[in-house]
Coordinates of C-alpha atoms in Angstrom, one line a residue:
M1 CA 0.1 0.0 0.0
T2 CA 0.9 3.7 -0.3
T3 CA -0.4 6.1 2.4
H4 CA -1.1 9.7 1.6
L5 CA -2.3 12.6 3.8
L6 CA -3.6 15.5 2.0
S7 CA -4.9 18.6 4.0
A8 CA -5.8 21.9 4.3
D9 CA -6.0 23.6 7.7
Y10 CA -5.8 26.9 9.5
R11 CA -2.2 27.2 8.7
L12 CA -2.3 26.3 5.0
P13 CA -4.2 27.6 3.2
G14 CA -6.3 29.1 5.9
L15 CA -9.7 28.9 7.6
D16 CA -11.6 30.5 4.5
V17 CA -10.6 27.9 2.2
V18 CA -11.1 25.2 4.7
A19 CA -14.6 26.4 5.2
R20 CA -15.2 26.3 1.5
L21 CA -13.9 22.7 1.5
G22 CA -15.9 21.7 4.5
A23 CA -18.9 22.6 2.8
V24 CA -18.4 20.1 -0.2
A25 CA -17.2 17.4 2.3
P26 CA -20.3 15.2 2.7
G27 CA -20.0 12.4 0.1
L28 CA -16.4 13.3 -1.0
G29 CA -15.0 9.9 -0.1
P30 CA -17.1 7.9 -2.5
D31 CA -16.9 10.6 -5.2
L32 CA -13.1 10.7 -5.1
L33 CA -12.7 7.2 -4.9
E34 CA -14.8 6.7 -8.4
A35 CA -13.0 9.9 -10.1
V36 CA -9.3 8.6 -9.3
P37 CA -8.9 4.8 -10.0
A38 CA -5.7 4.7 -8.2
L39 CA -7.5 5.0 -4.8
R40 CA -8.3 2.1 -2.8
G41 CA -9.7 3.7 0.1
V42 CA -10.3 7.2 1.5
V43 CA -11.3 8.7 5.1
V44 CA -12.5 12.3 4.8
L45 CA -11.8 14.1 8.2
S46 CA -13.6 17.6 8.4
T47 CA -13.4 19.6 11.4
C48 CA -13.6 23.4 12.1
N49 CA -10.0 23.9 11.3
R50 CA -9.3 21.3 9.1
L51 CA -10.0 19.0 6.0
A52 CA -8.0 16.0 6.0
L53 CA -8.0 13.2 3.3
L54 CA -6.3 9.8 4.5
I55 CA -5.7 7.9 1.3
D56 CA -4.8 4.3 0.8
A57 CA -3.5 4.3 -2.9
D58 CA -2.0 1.7 -5.2
S59 CA 1.8 1.9 -4.8
W60 CA 2.0 2.8 -8.6
A61 CA -0.1 5.8 -8.2
D62 CA 2.7 8.4 -8.0
T63 CA 4.4 7.3 -11.2
G64 CA 2.0 9.5 -13.1
C65 CA 0.7 6.4 -14.9
P66 CA -2.5 7.6 -16.7
A67 CA -4.4 4.7 -15.6
A68 CA -3.8 5.6 -12.0
L69 CA -4.6 9.3 -12.3
H70 CA -6.9 9.8 -15.2
P71 CA -10.5 10.4 -13.9
L72 CA -13.9 9.4 -15.2
P73 CA -15.6 11.9 -17.7
G74 CA -17.0 15.0 -16.0
S75 CA -14.4 15.5 -13.3
A76 CA -11.9 18.1 -13.1
V77 CA -8.8 16.1 -12.8
H78 CA -7.6 16.2 -16.5
G79 CA -5.7 18.4 -18.9
S80 CA -3.4 21.1 -17.8
D81 CA -5.1 21.6 -14.4
S82 CA -3.8 18.5 -13.3
R83 CA -0.1 19.4 -13.6
T84 CA -0.4 22.0 -11.1
S85 CA 1.4 21.3 -8.2
A86 CA -0.5 20.5 -4.9
T87 CA 2.4 19.5 -2.9
H88 CA 3.3 21.9 -0.1
G89 CA 4.4 21.9 3.5
S90 CA 5.0 18.7 6.0
A91 CA 4.5 17.9 9.4
A92 CA 6.5 19.8 12.2
W93 CA 8.8 16.8 12.5
A94 CA 8.6 15.4 8.8
S95 CA 11.6 16.0 6.7
S96 CA 11.4 17.6 3.3
A97 CA 12.2 14.3 1.9
D98 CA 8.7 13.2 3.2
A99 CA 6.7 15.5 1.2
A100 CA 7.6 14.3 -2.6
P101 CA 5.9 15.6 -5.8
S102 CA 3.1 13.6 -6.4
G103 CA 0.6 13.2 -9.6
L104 CA -1.9 11.8 -7.0
G105 CA -1.5 15.1 -5.0
E106 CA -2.4 17.1 -7.9
A107 CA -5.2 15.0 -9.1
V108 CA -6.8 14.9 -5.9
A109 CA -6.2 18.9 -5.3
S110 CA -7.7 19.5 -8.9
F111 CA -10.5 17.6 -7.9
L112 CA -11.4 19.5 -4.8
A113 CA -10.7 22.9 -6.4
E114 CA -13.4 22.4 -8.8
R115 CA -15.8 20.8 -6.3
A116 CA -15.6 23.8 -3.9
G117 CA -15.6 26.3 -6.9
L118 CA -11.9 27.5 -6.2
A119 CA -9.9 28.8 -9.2
P120 CA -7.9 25.8 -11.1
G121 CA -4.6 25.5 -9.8
S122 CA -5.1 27.7 -6.8
L123 CA -5.7 25.1 -4.1
R124 CA -2.5 24.2 -2.4
L125 CA -2.5 21.1 0.1
S126 CA -0.1 19.8 2.5
H127 CA 0.8 16.3 1.3
L128 CA 2.5 13.7 3.2
A129 CA 3.3 10.2 2.0
G130 CA 4.2 7.1 3.5
A131 CA 5.5 6.7 7.2
A132 CA 5.4 10.5 7.6
A133 CA 1.7 10.5 6.7
R134 CA 1.1 7.6 8.9
R135 CA 2.9 9.5 11.6
E136 CA 1.1 13.0 11.1
M137 CA -2.3 11.0 11.3
L138 CA -1.4 9.7 14.9
A139 CA -0.6 13.3 15.9
I140 CA -3.7 14.6 14.5
A141 CA -5.8 12.2 16.7
A142 CA -3.4 13.0 19.8
G143 CA -4.6 16.7 19.3
L144 CA -0.8 17.7 18.4
S145 CA -1.7 19.2 15.1
S146 CA -5.1 21.1 16.0
M147 CA -5.6 24.8 16.5
V148 CA -6.0 24.2 20.1
V149 CA -3.0 22.0 20.7
G150 CA -4.2 18.9 23.0
E151 CA -7.8 19.3 22.3
A152 CA -9.7 16.2 23.3
Q153 CA -12.4 16.2 20.7
I154 CA -10.2 15.5 17.7
V155 CA -10.0 11.9 18.4
G156 CA -13.7 11.2 18.6
Q157 CA -13.9 13.2 15.3
V158 CA -11.4 10.8 13.6
R159 CA -13.4 7.7 14.7
R160 CA -16.6 9.2 13.3
A161 CA -14.6 9.8 10.1
A162 CA -13.9 6.2 9.9
E163 CA -17.3 5.1 10.7
T164 CA -18.7 7.4 7.8
A165 CA -16.1 5.9 5.5
A166 CA -17.1 2.4 6.4
A167 CA -20.7 3.1 5.9
E168 CA -19.8 4.8 2.4
G169 CA -17.7 1.6 1.5
T170 CA -14.3 3.8 1.3
L171 CA -12.5 2.4 4.5
S172 CA -9.9 -0.3 3.4
P173 CA -8.3 -2.6 5.6
D174 CA -5.0 -0.7 5.8
L175 CA -6.9 2.5 6.6
V176 CA -8.6 0.6 9.6
R177 CA -5.2 -0.4 10.8
I178 CA -4.0 3.2 10.7
I179 CA -7.2 4.7 12.5
E180 CA -6.9 2.0 15.2
R181 CA -3.5 3.0 15.9
A182 CA -4.4 6.6 15.8
S183 CA -7.0 6.0 18.3
A184 CA -4.9 4.0 20.6
T185 CA -2.1 6.6 20.5
A186 CA -4.5 9.3 21.6
R187 CA -5.7 7.2 24.4
R188 CA -2.0 6.7 25.6
V189 CA -1.5 10.5 25.4
A190 CA -4.5 11.3 27.4
H191 CA -3.4 8.8 30.0
D192 CA 0.2 9.3 30.1
T193 CA 0.4 13.0 29.8
E194 CA -1.7 16.1 31.3
L195 CA -2.2 17.8 27.8
S196 CA -5.8 16.8 27.3
S197 CA -6.8 16.9 30.8
Q198 CA -6.1 20.8 30.9
G199 CA -9.6 21.0 29.1
R200 CA -7.9 22.7 26.1
S201 CA -10.4 23.0 23.1
V202 CA -11.8 25.6 20.5
V203 CA -15.0 25.9 22.5
A204 CA -12.9 26.5 25.8
V205 CA -11.0 29.1 24.4
G206 CA -13.9 30.7 22.8
I207 CA -15.9 30.7 26.0
D208 CA -12.9 32.1 27.9
Q209 CA -12.6 34.8 25.4
A210 CA -16.1 35.7 25.7
A211 CA -16.2 35.8 29.4
G212 CA -13.5 38.5 29.3
H213 CA -16.3 40.9 27.9
L214 CA -19.0 39.8 30.6
P215 CA -19.7 40.1 34.2
L216 CA -19.1 36.5 36.1
L217 CA -20.8 33.8 33.9
T218 CA -22.5 32.6 36.9
G219 CA -24.9 35.4 36.7
C220 CA -25.2 35.4 32.8
R221 CA -27.7 34.0 30.6
A222 CA -26.7 32.3 27.1
L223 CA -28.3 31.1 23.7
I224 CA -27.0 28.4 21.7
V225 CA -28.0 28.9 18.2
G226 CA -27.7 25.5 16.2
T227 CA -27.3 22.0 17.3
G228 CA -24.0 21.0 15.5
S229 CA -21.1 19.1 16.5
Y230 CA -20.0 22.0 19.0
A231 CA -23.3 22.6 20.6
G232 CA -23.0 19.7 23.2
A233 CA -19.2 20.7 24.0
T234 CA -20.5 24.3 24.4
V235 CA -23.0 23.3 26.9
A236 CA -20.4 21.2 28.9
A237 CA -18.1 24.3 28.9
L238 CA -20.4 26.7 30.0
R239 CA -21.5 24.6 32.8
A240 CA -18.0 24.1 34.0
R241 CA -17.7 27.8 34.2
G242 CA -21.1 28.2 36.5
L243 CA -23.2 29.6 33.6
T244 CA -26.4 27.3 33.7
D245 CA -29.1 29.4 32.5
I246 CA -29.0 28.0 28.9
A247 CA -31.4 28.1 26.0
V248 CA -30.9 26.6 22.6
F249 CA -32.4 27.7 19.1
S250 CA -32.6 25.5 16.0
A251 CA -34.1 26.8 12.8
S252 CA -34.4 23.1 11.6
N253 CA -36.7 22.1 14.7
R254 CA -34.0 20.2 16.4
A255 CA -34.2 22.4 19.5
E256 CA -36.5 20.6 21.6
A257 CA -34.8 17.2 21.4
F258 CA -31.4 18.8 22.0
A259 CA -33.0 20.6 24.9
A260 CA -34.5 17.4 26.3
G261 CA -31.1 15.4 26.1
H262 CA -29.1 18.4 27.8
D263 CA -31.8 19.7 30.2
L264 CA -31.9 23.0 28.4
R265 CA -34.8 25.4 27.5
A266 CA -36.0 25.1 23.8
V267 CA -36.7 28.6 21.9
P268 CA -39.6 28.4 19.3
T269 CA -38.5 28.7 15.7
D270 CA -40.3 32.3 15.6
S271 CA -38.7 33.6 19.0
L272 CA -35.1 34.1 18.2
P273 CA -34.9 37.9 18.5
E274 CA -36.7 37.8 21.9
A275 CA -34.4 35.1 23.0
M276 CA -31.4 37.2 22.0
V277 CA -32.6 40.3 23.8
R278 CA -32.7 38.2 27.2
S279 CA -29.2 36.6 26.5
D280 CA -25.8 38.0 27.4
L281 CA -23.7 35.5 25.3
V282 CA -24.9 34.0 22.0
V283 CA -23.0 30.9 20.5
T284 CA -23.2 29.8 17.0
C285 CA -22.4 26.5 16.1
R286 CA -24.6 25.6 13.0
G287 CA -21.9 25.4 10.2
V288 CA -24.6 24.9 7.3
G289 CA -25.8 27.3 4.9
G290 CA -25.2 31.2 5.0
P291 CA -25.3 33.5 8.1
V292 CA -27.9 33.1 10.3
L293 CA -27.4 36.2 12.3
T294 CA -27.2 39.2 9.9
A295 CA -27.1 42.9 10.8
D296 CA -30.6 43.3 10.2
V297 CA -31.4 40.5 12.7
V298 CA -28.9 41.6 15.3
A299 CA -29.2 45.4 15.2
P300 CA -32.8 45.5 16.6
V301 CA -32.0 43.1 19.2
A302 CA -28.7 45.3 20.1
A303 CA -30.6 48.3 20.4
E304 CA -33.2 46.8 22.5
R305 CA -31.0 45.6 25.1
L306 CA -29.4 49.3 25.3
R307 CA -32.9 50.4 26.0
S308 CA -33.6 48.0 28.6
A309 CA -32.4 48.1 32.1
G310 CA -32.0 44.6 32.0
G311 CA -29.2 44.8 29.4
A312 CA -27.7 48.1 30.8
G313 CA -23.8 48.0 30.8
R314 CA -23.7 44.4 29.1
P315 CA -22.9 44.1 25.7
L316 CA -24.5 41.6 23.5
V317 CA -21.5 39.1 23.0
I318 CA -21.8 36.6 20.1
L319 CA -19.3 33.8 19.6
D320 CA -19.4 32.3 16.1
L321 CA -17.8 28.9 16.4
A322 CA -19.1 27.7 12.8
L323 CA -16.5 27.2 10.1
T324 CA -18.8 28.4 7.5
R325 CA -19.8 31.7 9.7
D326 CA -23.1 31.7 11.2
V327 CA -22.7 35.4 11.8
D328 CA -22.5 38.1 8.8
E329 CA -19.3 40.3 9.5
A330 CA -21.2 43.6 9.3
V331 CA -22.5 42.4 12.8
R332 CA -18.9 43.4 14.1
A333 CA -19.7 47.1 13.6
L334 CA -22.9 47.3 15.4
P335 CA -23.0 49.3 18.7
G336 CA -23.6 47.3 21.9
V337 CA -22.2 44.0 20.1
V338 CA -19.1 42.2 20.6
H339 CA -18.3 39.5 17.6
L340 CA -15.9 37.0 18.0
D341 CA -15.1 34.2 15.6
L342 CA -12.6 31.2 14.9
P343 CA -10.0 33.4 13.5
G344 CA -10.2 35.5 17.0
V345 CA -9.9 32.3 19.0
R346 CA -7.1 31.2 17.1
D347 CA -5.2 34.3 17.9
A348 CA -6.2 33.6 21.6
V349 CA -5.1 30.3 21.9
P350 CA -2.7 30.1 24.7
D351 CA 0.6 28.0 24.2
A352 CA 0.3 24.7 25.8
E353 CA 3.0 23.6 28.4
V354 CA 6.1 22.6 26.6
R355 CA 6.9 19.8 28.8
Q356 CA 3.7 18.3 28.4
V357 CA 3.6 18.8 24.4
D358 CA 7.3 17.2 24.5
A359 CA 5.8 14.0 26.2
A360 CA 2.9 13.7 23.9
R361 CA 5.3 13.9 20.8
A362 CA 7.5 11.4 22.2
I363 CA 4.6 9.0 22.8
V364 CA 3.6 9.7 19.2
D365 CA 6.9 9.0 17.6
A366 CA 7.2 5.7 19.7
E367 CA 3.6 4.6 18.5
A368 CA 4.6 5.2 15.0
D369 CA 8.0 3.7 15.1
D370 CA 6.2 0.4 16.5
F371 CA 3.4 0.7 14.0
E372 CA 6.1 0.7 11.1
R373 CA 7.7 -2.3 12.6
T374 CA 4.2 -4.0 12.5
L375 CA 3.5 -3.0 8.9
A376 CA 7.0 -4.0 7.8
G377 CA 6.2 -7.6 9.4
R378 CA 2.8 -7.9 7.5
S379 CA 4.9 -6.8 4.3
M380 CA 5.6 -10.6 4.4
D381 CA 1.8 -11.9 4.4
P382 CA 1.9 -12.7 0.8
L383 CA 5.0 -15.0 1.3
I384 CA 3.4 -16.5 4.2
T385 CA 0.2 -17.0 2.5
T386 CA 2.0 -18.9 -0.3
L387 CA 4.0 -20.9 2.3
R388 CA 0.8 -22.1 4.0
S389 CA -0.9 -22.9 0.5
H390 CA 2.3 -25.0 -0.5
V391 CA 1.9 -26.8 3.1
G392 CA -1.7 -27.3 2.7
K393 CA -1.7 -28.5 -0.7
I394 CA 0.6 -31.4 0.5
V395 CA -1.7 -32.2 3.3
T396 CA -4.6 -32.4 0.9
E397 CA -2.8 -34.7 -1.3
E398 CA -1.9 -36.8 1.6
I399 CA -5.6 -36.8 2.8
E400 CA -6.5 -37.9 -0.7
R401 CA -4.2 -40.8 -0.4
L402 CA -5.9 -42.0 2.5
R403 CA -9.6 -41.4 1.4
P404 CA -10.7 -44.7 -0.1
L405 CA -12.1 -44.5 -3.7
Q406 CA -14.4 -46.9 -5.3
S407 CA -11.9 -47.6 -8.1
R408 CA -9.1 -48.8 -5.5
L409 CA -8.6 -52.5 -4.6
P410 CA -10.4 -54.0 -1.4
A411 CA -6.8 -53.6 0.0
S412 CA -3.9 -52.0 -1.5
T413 CA -0.5 -50.7 -0.2
V414 CA 0.5 -47.1 -0.5
P415 CA 3.8 -45.3 0.3
S416 CA 4.2 -43.5 3.5
V417 CA 4.5 -39.5 3.6
D418 CA 8.4 -40.0 3.9
G419 CA 8.8 -43.3 2.0
R420 CA 10.5 -45.0 4.5
A421 CA 7.2 -47.3 5.3
E422 CA 4.3 -48.2 3.4
A423 CA 0.4 -48.1 4.4
R424 CA -2.3 -50.7 3.7
V425 CA -5.4 -49.1 2.6
V426 CA -8.8 -50.9 2.7
A427 CA -11.3 -49.4 0.1
G428 CA -14.7 -48.2 1.3
G429 CA -13.6 -47.5 4.7
G430 CA -14.1 -44.8 7.2
V431 CA -11.8 -46.2 9.8
V432 CA -8.1 -46.3 10.0
R433 CA -6.3 -48.9 11.8
A434 CA -2.3 -48.5 12.2
N435 CA -0.4 -51.4 13.4
S436 CA 1.8 -50.6 16.5
A437 CA 4.8 -52.8 15.2
S438 CA 6.5 -52.7 11.8
G439 CA 7.3 -55.8 9.9
A440 CA 10.8 -57.2 9.0
D441 CA 10.9 -55.0 6.0
G442 CA 10.2 -51.9 7.8
T443 CA 6.5 -51.6 6.5
V444 CA 3.7 -50.1 8.6
A445 CA 0.3 -51.7 8.2
V446 CA -2.6 -49.1 8.0
S447 CA -6.1 -50.6 7.4
V448 CA -9.3 -48.5 6.7
A449 CA -12.8 -50.2 7.2
A450 CA -16.2 -48.8 7.0
S451 CA -19.4 -50.5 8.4
E452 CA -21.1 -51.1 5.1
T453 CA -18.0 -52.8 3.6
A454 CA -16.1 -54.2 6.6
S455 CA -16.7 -57.7 4.9
E456 CA -14.3 -56.7 2.3
A457 CA -11.4 -56.1 4.4
A458 CA -9.0 -58.8 4.9
P459 CA -9.6 -61.1 8.1
E460 CA -7.4 -60.2 11.1
A461 CA -6.8 -62.2 14.1
P462 CA -8.6 -60.9 17.1
S463 CA -5.6 -60.3 19.1
Q464 CA -4.1 -58.1 16.2
V465 CA -7.4 -56.1 16.2
S466 CA -7.4 -55.4 19.7
E467 CA -3.9 -54.2 19.8
E468 CA -4.3 -51.5 16.9
P469 CA -5.3 -47.9 17.9
V470 CA -8.3 -47.1 15.7
I471 CA -8.9 -43.5 14.2
T472 CA -11.5 -42.2 11.8
L473 CA -10.7 -40.7 8.5
A474 CA -11.7 -37.3 9.8
Q475 CA -9.6 -37.5 12.9
A476 CA -6.7 -38.4 10.7
E477 CA -7.4 -35.1 8.6
R478 CA -7.5 -33.1 11.8
A479 CA -4.3 -34.4 12.9
L480 CA -2.6 -33.9 9.6
H481 CA -3.9 -30.0 9.7
H482 CA -2.9 -29.8 13.2
L483 CA 0.7 -31.1 12.4
A484 CA 0.8 -28.4 9.5
A485 CA 0.0 -25.5 11.6
R486 CA 2.6 -26.6 14.3
L487 CA 5.2 -26.9 11.8
L488 CA 4.3 -23.5 10.0
H489 CA 4.2 -21.7 13.2
Q490 CA 7.7 -20.9 13.5
P491 CA 8.4 -19.9 10.0
T492 CA 5.6 -17.5 10.0
V493 CA 6.7 -16.0 13.2
M494 CA 10.5 -15.8 11.7
A495 CA 8.9 -14.1 8.6
R496 CA 7.2 -11.5 10.2
R497 CA 10.6 -10.8 12.3
A498 CA 12.6 -10.8 9.1
G499 CA 10.3 -8.3 7.7
Q500 CA 10.4 -6.1 10.9
D501 CA 14.3 -6.2 10.8
G502 CA 14.6 -5.4 7.2
H503 CA 15.7 -9.0 6.1
E504 CA 12.7 -9.6 3.8
D505 CA 15.0 -10.7 0.9
A506 CA 17.1 -13.0 2.8
Y507 CA 14.1 -14.9 4.0
R508 CA 12.6 -15.2 0.7
Q509 CA 15.9 -16.3 -0.7
A510 CA 16.1 -19.1 2.1
L511 CA 12.6 -20.1 1.5
E512 CA 13.2 -20.4 -2.1
L513 CA 16.5 -22.4 -1.6
V514 CA 14.8 -24.8 1.1
L515 CA 11.3 -25.4 -0.5
G516 CA 11.7 -24.4 -4.0
L517 CA 9.0 -21.6 -3.8
D518 CA 9.1 -18.5 -5.9
S519 CA 9.9 -15.3 -4.2
V520 CA 6.5 -13.5 -3.8
G521 CA 5.3 -10.7 -1.4
G522 CA 4.8 -7.1 -1.9
T523 CA 6.0 -4.3 0.4
H524 CA 4.1 -1.4 2.1
D525 CA 5.8 2.0 1.6

């Protein structure tokens, strides 16, 4: 496999472009998989500060092969647009060699640009490949690449992105392994460091920034507009700071269900202005469609608050946590209104404690190194499969030699597996009898008899029959399969170890020399 991570975030190309991409993220995985044939799997991670595409591609995708990169008719990845470089940037700890030029990156960037209505060739994505991409995915899940370093929500967003990919049929087995290791890494960072325990998140930073413009939050009233992904986190952050008078409004009639689930007051769909007049803090987190709070909506509310005794001395603080802006920019200029948004939250993010960040990065590095060793071991899977098939074929052949056939004589002699002794098979049987003692010529007698053809078997002395251990043919098959499994265990373990230690070629050559098997097996990147 070849792993790619293409992303747009708050650093490159910025939140405005991320908002445009986030608006077209639904259904992106299946469409991208159809448009670019080289892809085997896609996970689309869309958050308030990034759009990341974790891609599993054929190993020949970056060769520029037309079969890998040519899209289906009607998509944007063709002609001169596909030659525009989309490779830019790297993870904080990735070397410049990790971010290699990629025809696949160009194809994906061109597809995204047309989908989001951006100018051809204008979209610049950060692009990591191979081990660097997998390492960065682990860092993302651990919150180390977030706008608020150490945020805890991101790992849940990663898991939900994988669940969506699974439901849409774009989650490949290789991507499953990456997501599982990313989740495990995030849990270890949360357990072994204090980074996530500090309650760092976009919502928490935004609420703290809003609190600076208000009296004590314990005496304030809040209104949440929208029931998007940040709505629940907003409720928790407000209550953690002592603000308990919270109402919720939803233009899509979801307010009552959300309010019931969080013990809030639901605002009727026709009562938004009145609810805003009674509120000191309005937090928007819809993230769909255009602005819901325009200057025409907010201006009368602000004026009413300035006239009323209850609002005297208190500005109306509006915190817009939506990536696609729920609040019109013109609201910022209204008297009596404080307008805060994601770019402002980004600028207000406090630096995380260096010691905790360093500890978290060390965990990510250790997990990434271990994961690469695991993948190196898995690169021997095709060879192990061939080895097992080879041994399984031998076992099957030997079972067929024991299995009675109608064309056989009532009793016949067949060579044993190692050629040093012979076995006597009686046709029509289902029972195998093996003599405990060998003859003078080194042969061992094995007889197979069944109830319906027992009369066909050669007569045996009573004492001889009683001394012979009796097993069914099915038991003989199980014994042979068990023997094969035991014999294959150590070669399998050593094959994975050879892959992890970089001795793949030496192991293949040894296996070919000993067993005559052709060298097989692909490698991951």
